[in-house]
Amino acid sequence: MLITSIENKIKLAFLVSLGSFSTAILLSILVLGFAREQVRDSRKTIYVLDNDIPILVRRSDVEENREVEYRAHINLFHSLFFNLPPDDAFIRDNVARAMYLVDESGLTEYNNLKEKGYYNSILASSAVLSIRTDSIALDPGKKEFHYYGTQRIERQTSVLIRQLVTTGSYADVPRTENNPHGCLITHWKTLLNRDISHTPKSAF
């Protein structure tokens, strides 16, 4: 059917123009989105020279490994703070390194233990303290953690096994040589530290 009315022709031309314009905008948005994804993906791939031979490798997203880094940071702190041989210089060095990983709550705990003679008793009894990480539970929403570990205290006459549970929060900070994970433990405290077993050395 031929369109004889000028008004109808104008309406048809308007609809065709509007449809073309809408389609052009939609295609532009799709192309821009696709291009953005391509650029983002290209930034994740880099070339590494291996004996002057370029090798294409894919860079992992920092956020993908962040939870692993949080766990490693928490584990490292507890290892430094609780693995203690009867060596005063070694203890001071370990504690000093641990203090880079925690806020003032870590220093408060250290001072409390020092005032109670905890470190002096380690030296006096030639005790060797070691910690084994059982698990670390993270709450990414609240950025809180619970650390579960087993502490072994070996003295000349006996071996004491203790259950250790601590909790705290964690925050992102700039990475440094002393804090390679870029994480800081905050509001750290011990929830549980109780004996599990006590075995005299003569029983071995």
Short mmCIF file of C-alpha atoms in Angstrom, two decimals:
data_model
loop_
_atom_site.label_atom_id
_atom_site.label_comp_id
_atom_site.label_asym_id
_atom_site.label_seq_id
_atom_site.Cartn_x
_atom_site.Cartn_y
_atom_site.Cartn_z
CA MET A 1 0.00 0.00 0.00
CA LEU A 2 1.41 3.37 -1.04
CA ILE A 3 1.71 6.07 1.59
CA THR A 4 0.04 9.07 0.11
CA SER A 5 -0.38 11.19 3.23
CA ILE A 6 2.51 13.58 3.89
CA GLU A 7 1.83 13.28 7.61
CA ASN A 8 2.20 9.51 7.47
CA LYS A 9 5.41 9.84 5.46
CA ILE A 10 6.82 12.18 8.09
CA LYS A 11 5.87 9.75 10.87
CA LEU A 12 7.47 6.83 9.03
CA ALA A 13 10.64 8.82 8.39
CA PHE A 14 10.76 9.82 12.06
CA LEU A 15 10.34 6.22 13.24
CA VAL A 16 13.02 4.98 10.84
CA SER A 17 15.40 7.74 11.96
CA LEU A 18 14.68 7.06 15.64
CA GLY A 19 15.23 3.32 15.15
CA SER A 20 18.49 3.92 13.29
CA PHE A 21 19.70 6.36 15.94
CA SER A 22 18.82 3.96 18.78
CA THR A 23 20.52 1.07 16.99
CA ALA A 24 23.65 3.18 16.43
CA ILE A 25 23.79 4.13 20.13
CA LEU A 26 23.30 0.52 21.21
CA LEU A 27 26.02 -0.70 18.85
CA SER A 28 28.37 2.06 20.08
CA ILE A 29 27.81 1.04 23.71
CA LEU A 30 28.42 -2.63 22.88
CA VAL A 31 31.60 -1.82 20.95
CA LEU A 32 32.90 0.41 23.76
CA GLY A 33 32.19 -2.29 26.33
CA PHE A 34 33.91 -4.93 24.22
CA ALA A 35 36.92 -2.65 23.64
CA ARG A 36 37.18 -1.92 27.35
CA GLU A 37 37.20 -5.62 28.19
CA GLN A 38 39.87 -6.22 25.54
CA VAL A 39 42.06 -3.47 26.98
CA ARG A 40 41.56 -4.80 30.51
CA ASP A 41 42.49 -8.33 29.42
CA SER A 42 45.50 -7.09 27.50
CA ARG A 43 46.83 -5.40 30.64
CA LYS A 44 46.77 -8.74 32.42
CA THR A 45 49.22 -10.23 29.91
CA ILE A 46 52.84 -9.27 29.86
CA TYR A 47 55.96 -10.49 28.09
CA VAL A 48 58.85 -11.89 30.11
CA LEU A 49 62.30 -12.40 28.59
CA ASP A 50 63.77 -15.85 29.15
CA ASN A 51 67.27 -15.98 27.64
CA ASP A 52 66.26 -13.17 25.27
CA ILE A 53 63.15 -15.13 24.22
CA PRO A 54 59.89 -13.28 24.90
CA ILE A 55 57.30 -15.42 26.68
CA LEU A 56 53.70 -14.33 27.06
CA VAL A 57 52.47 -14.73 30.64
CA ARG A 58 49.24 -13.75 32.34
CA ARG A 59 49.30 -11.47 35.35
CA SER A 60 46.94 -12.54 38.14
CA ASP A 61 44.57 -10.03 39.68
CA VAL A 62 45.69 -8.86 43.13
CA GLU A 63 42.21 -9.32 44.57
CA GLU A 64 42.17 -12.98 43.50
CA ASN A 65 45.10 -13.74 45.83
CA ARG A 66 44.29 -11.30 48.62
CA GLU A 67 42.64 -13.86 50.90
CA VAL A 68 45.69 -16.11 50.57
CA GLU A 69 47.91 -13.16 51.51
CA TYR A 70 45.77 -12.39 54.56
CA ARG A 71 46.13 -15.98 55.78
CA ALA A 72 49.88 -15.95 55.12
CA HIS A 73 50.23 -12.66 57.02
CA ILE A 74 48.30 -13.94 60.05
CA ASN A 75 50.26 -17.19 60.01
CA LEU A 76 53.59 -15.34 59.78
CA PHE A 77 52.74 -13.08 62.70
CA HIS A 78 51.83 -15.98 64.99
CA SER A 79 54.90 -17.90 63.90
CA LEU A 80 57.18 -14.97 64.78
CA PHE A 81 55.40 -14.23 68.06
CA PHE A 82 55.13 -17.78 69.39
CA ASN A 83 58.12 -19.70 67.96
CA LEU A 84 60.62 -18.94 70.71
CA PRO A 85 63.87 -20.75 71.52
CA PRO A 86 65.82 -20.06 74.77
CA ASP A 87 67.81 -17.30 73.09
CA ASP A 88 67.24 -13.73 74.26
CA ALA A 89 68.59 -12.10 71.07
CA PHE A 90 66.51 -14.39 68.85
CA ILE A 91 63.36 -13.67 70.86
CA ARG A 92 63.90 -9.91 70.61
CA ASP A 93 64.51 -10.16 66.87
CA ASN A 94 61.42 -12.30 66.26
CA VAL A 95 59.19 -10.04 68.34
CA ALA A 96 60.57 -6.93 66.62
CA ARG A 97 59.75 -8.41 63.21
CA ALA A 98 56.28 -9.40 64.43
CA MET A 99 55.56 -5.84 65.56
CA TYR A 100 55.65 -4.64 61.94
CA LEU A 101 52.67 -6.89 61.24
CA VAL A 102 50.36 -5.79 64.06
CA ASP A 103 49.10 -2.58 65.65
CA GLU A 104 49.63 -1.50 69.26
CA SER A 105 47.57 -4.45 70.52
CA GLY A 106 50.54 -6.72 69.72
CA LEU A 107 52.93 -4.52 71.69
CA THR A 108 50.48 -4.45 74.60
CA GLU A 109 50.37 -8.26 74.66
CA TYR A 110 54.17 -8.46 74.48
CA ASN A 111 54.58 -6.02 77.39
CA ASN A 112 52.04 -7.96 79.47
CA LEU A 113 53.92 -11.21 78.91
CA LYS A 114 57.24 -9.54 79.65
CA GLU A 115 55.96 -8.07 82.93
CA LYS A 116 54.72 -11.52 83.98
CA GLY A 117 58.21 -12.96 83.43
CA TYR A 118 57.11 -15.09 80.47
CA TYR A 119 60.28 -14.60 78.44
CA ASN A 120 62.57 -14.89 81.47
CA SER A 121 61.00 -18.24 82.29
CA ILE A 122 61.75 -19.47 78.77
CA LEU A 123 65.41 -18.58 79.21
CA ALA A 124 65.60 -19.93 82.78
CA SER A 125 64.09 -23.31 81.91
CA SER A 126 65.75 -23.59 78.46
CA ALA A 127 62.29 -24.16 77.01
CA VAL A 128 61.71 -24.39 73.28
CA LEU A 129 58.31 -23.05 72.17
CA SER A 130 56.83 -23.81 68.76
CA ILE A 131 53.43 -23.21 67.23
CA ARG A 132 51.55 -25.19 64.62
CA THR A 133 48.74 -23.53 62.72
CA ASP A 134 45.63 -25.68 62.68
CA SER A 135 43.35 -23.30 60.78
CA ILE A 136 42.63 -19.64 60.13
CA ALA A 137 38.99 -18.56 59.72
CA LEU A 138 38.44 -15.29 57.86
CA ASP A 139 35.34 -13.12 57.74
CA PRO A 140 35.93 -11.00 54.60
CA GLY A 141 32.84 -8.87 55.22
CA LYS A 142 33.93 -7.70 58.68
CA LYS A 143 37.65 -8.23 57.94
CA GLU A 144 38.02 -10.29 61.11
CA PHE A 145 39.82 -13.55 61.75
CA HIS A 146 40.10 -16.40 64.22
CA TYR A 147 43.42 -18.21 64.51
CA TYR A 148 43.50 -21.80 65.80
CA GLY A 149 46.86 -23.27 66.71
CA THR A 150 48.62 -25.88 68.83
CA GLN A 151 51.56 -24.74 70.92
CA ARG A 152 54.32 -27.11 72.04
CA ILE A 153 56.46 -26.17 75.04
CA GLU A 154 59.39 -28.50 75.43
CA ARG A 155 61.40 -28.29 78.64
CA GLN A 156 64.22 -30.46 79.92
CA THR A 157 61.82 -32.50 82.04
CA SER A 158 58.51 -32.42 80.16
CA VAL A 159 56.54 -31.53 77.03
CA LEU A 160 53.45 -29.37 77.38
CA ILE A 161 50.87 -29.10 74.59
CA ARG A 162 48.53 -26.10 74.65
CA GLN A 163 45.56 -25.05 72.53
CA LEU A 164 45.73 -21.47 71.31
CA VAL A 165 42.89 -19.39 69.85
CA THR A 166 43.32 -15.72 68.99
CA THR A 167 41.17 -13.20 67.18
CA GLY A 168 41.48 -9.79 65.63
CA SER A 169 40.84 -7.67 62.58
CA TYR A 170 42.98 -6.96 59.56
CA ALA A 171 43.40 -3.90 57.36
CA ASP A 172 45.16 -3.09 54.10
CA VAL A 173 48.29 -0.95 54.35
CA PRO A 174 51.06 -0.08 51.87
CA ARG A 175 53.52 -2.89 51.25
CA THR A 176 57.00 -2.49 52.70
CA GLU A 177 60.08 -4.65 53.08
CA ASN A 178 59.04 -5.40 56.67
CA ASN A 179 55.39 -5.94 55.72
CA PRO A 180 55.41 -7.60 52.28
CA HIS A 181 51.74 -8.65 52.42
CA GLY A 182 50.47 -5.07 52.84
CA CYS A 183 48.29 -6.10 55.78
CA LEU A 184 48.08 -5.00 59.42
CA ILE A 185 46.54 -7.03 62.24
CA THR A 186 44.45 -4.86 64.56
CA HIS A 187 42.66 -5.39 67.90
CA TRP A 188 44.52 -8.66 68.39
CA LYS A 189 43.81 -10.65 71.55
CA THR A 190 43.98 -14.19 72.88
CA LEU A 191 40.65 -15.92 73.43
CA LEU A 192 41.92 -19.30 74.66
CA ASN A 193 45.26 -20.67 75.82
CA ARG A 194 44.76 -23.89 77.74
CA ASP A 195 46.73 -27.06 78.41
CA ILE A 196 45.85 -30.13 76.37
CA SER A 197 48.47 -32.55 77.64
CA HIS A 198 51.54 -32.65 79.86
CA THR A 199 54.01 -35.49 79.40
CA PRO A 200 57.14 -36.02 81.54
CA LYS A 201 60.30 -36.65 79.52
CA SER A 202 60.96 -39.88 81.42
CA ALA A 203 57.90 -41.41 79.70
CA PHE A 204 59.56 -41.16 76.25
#
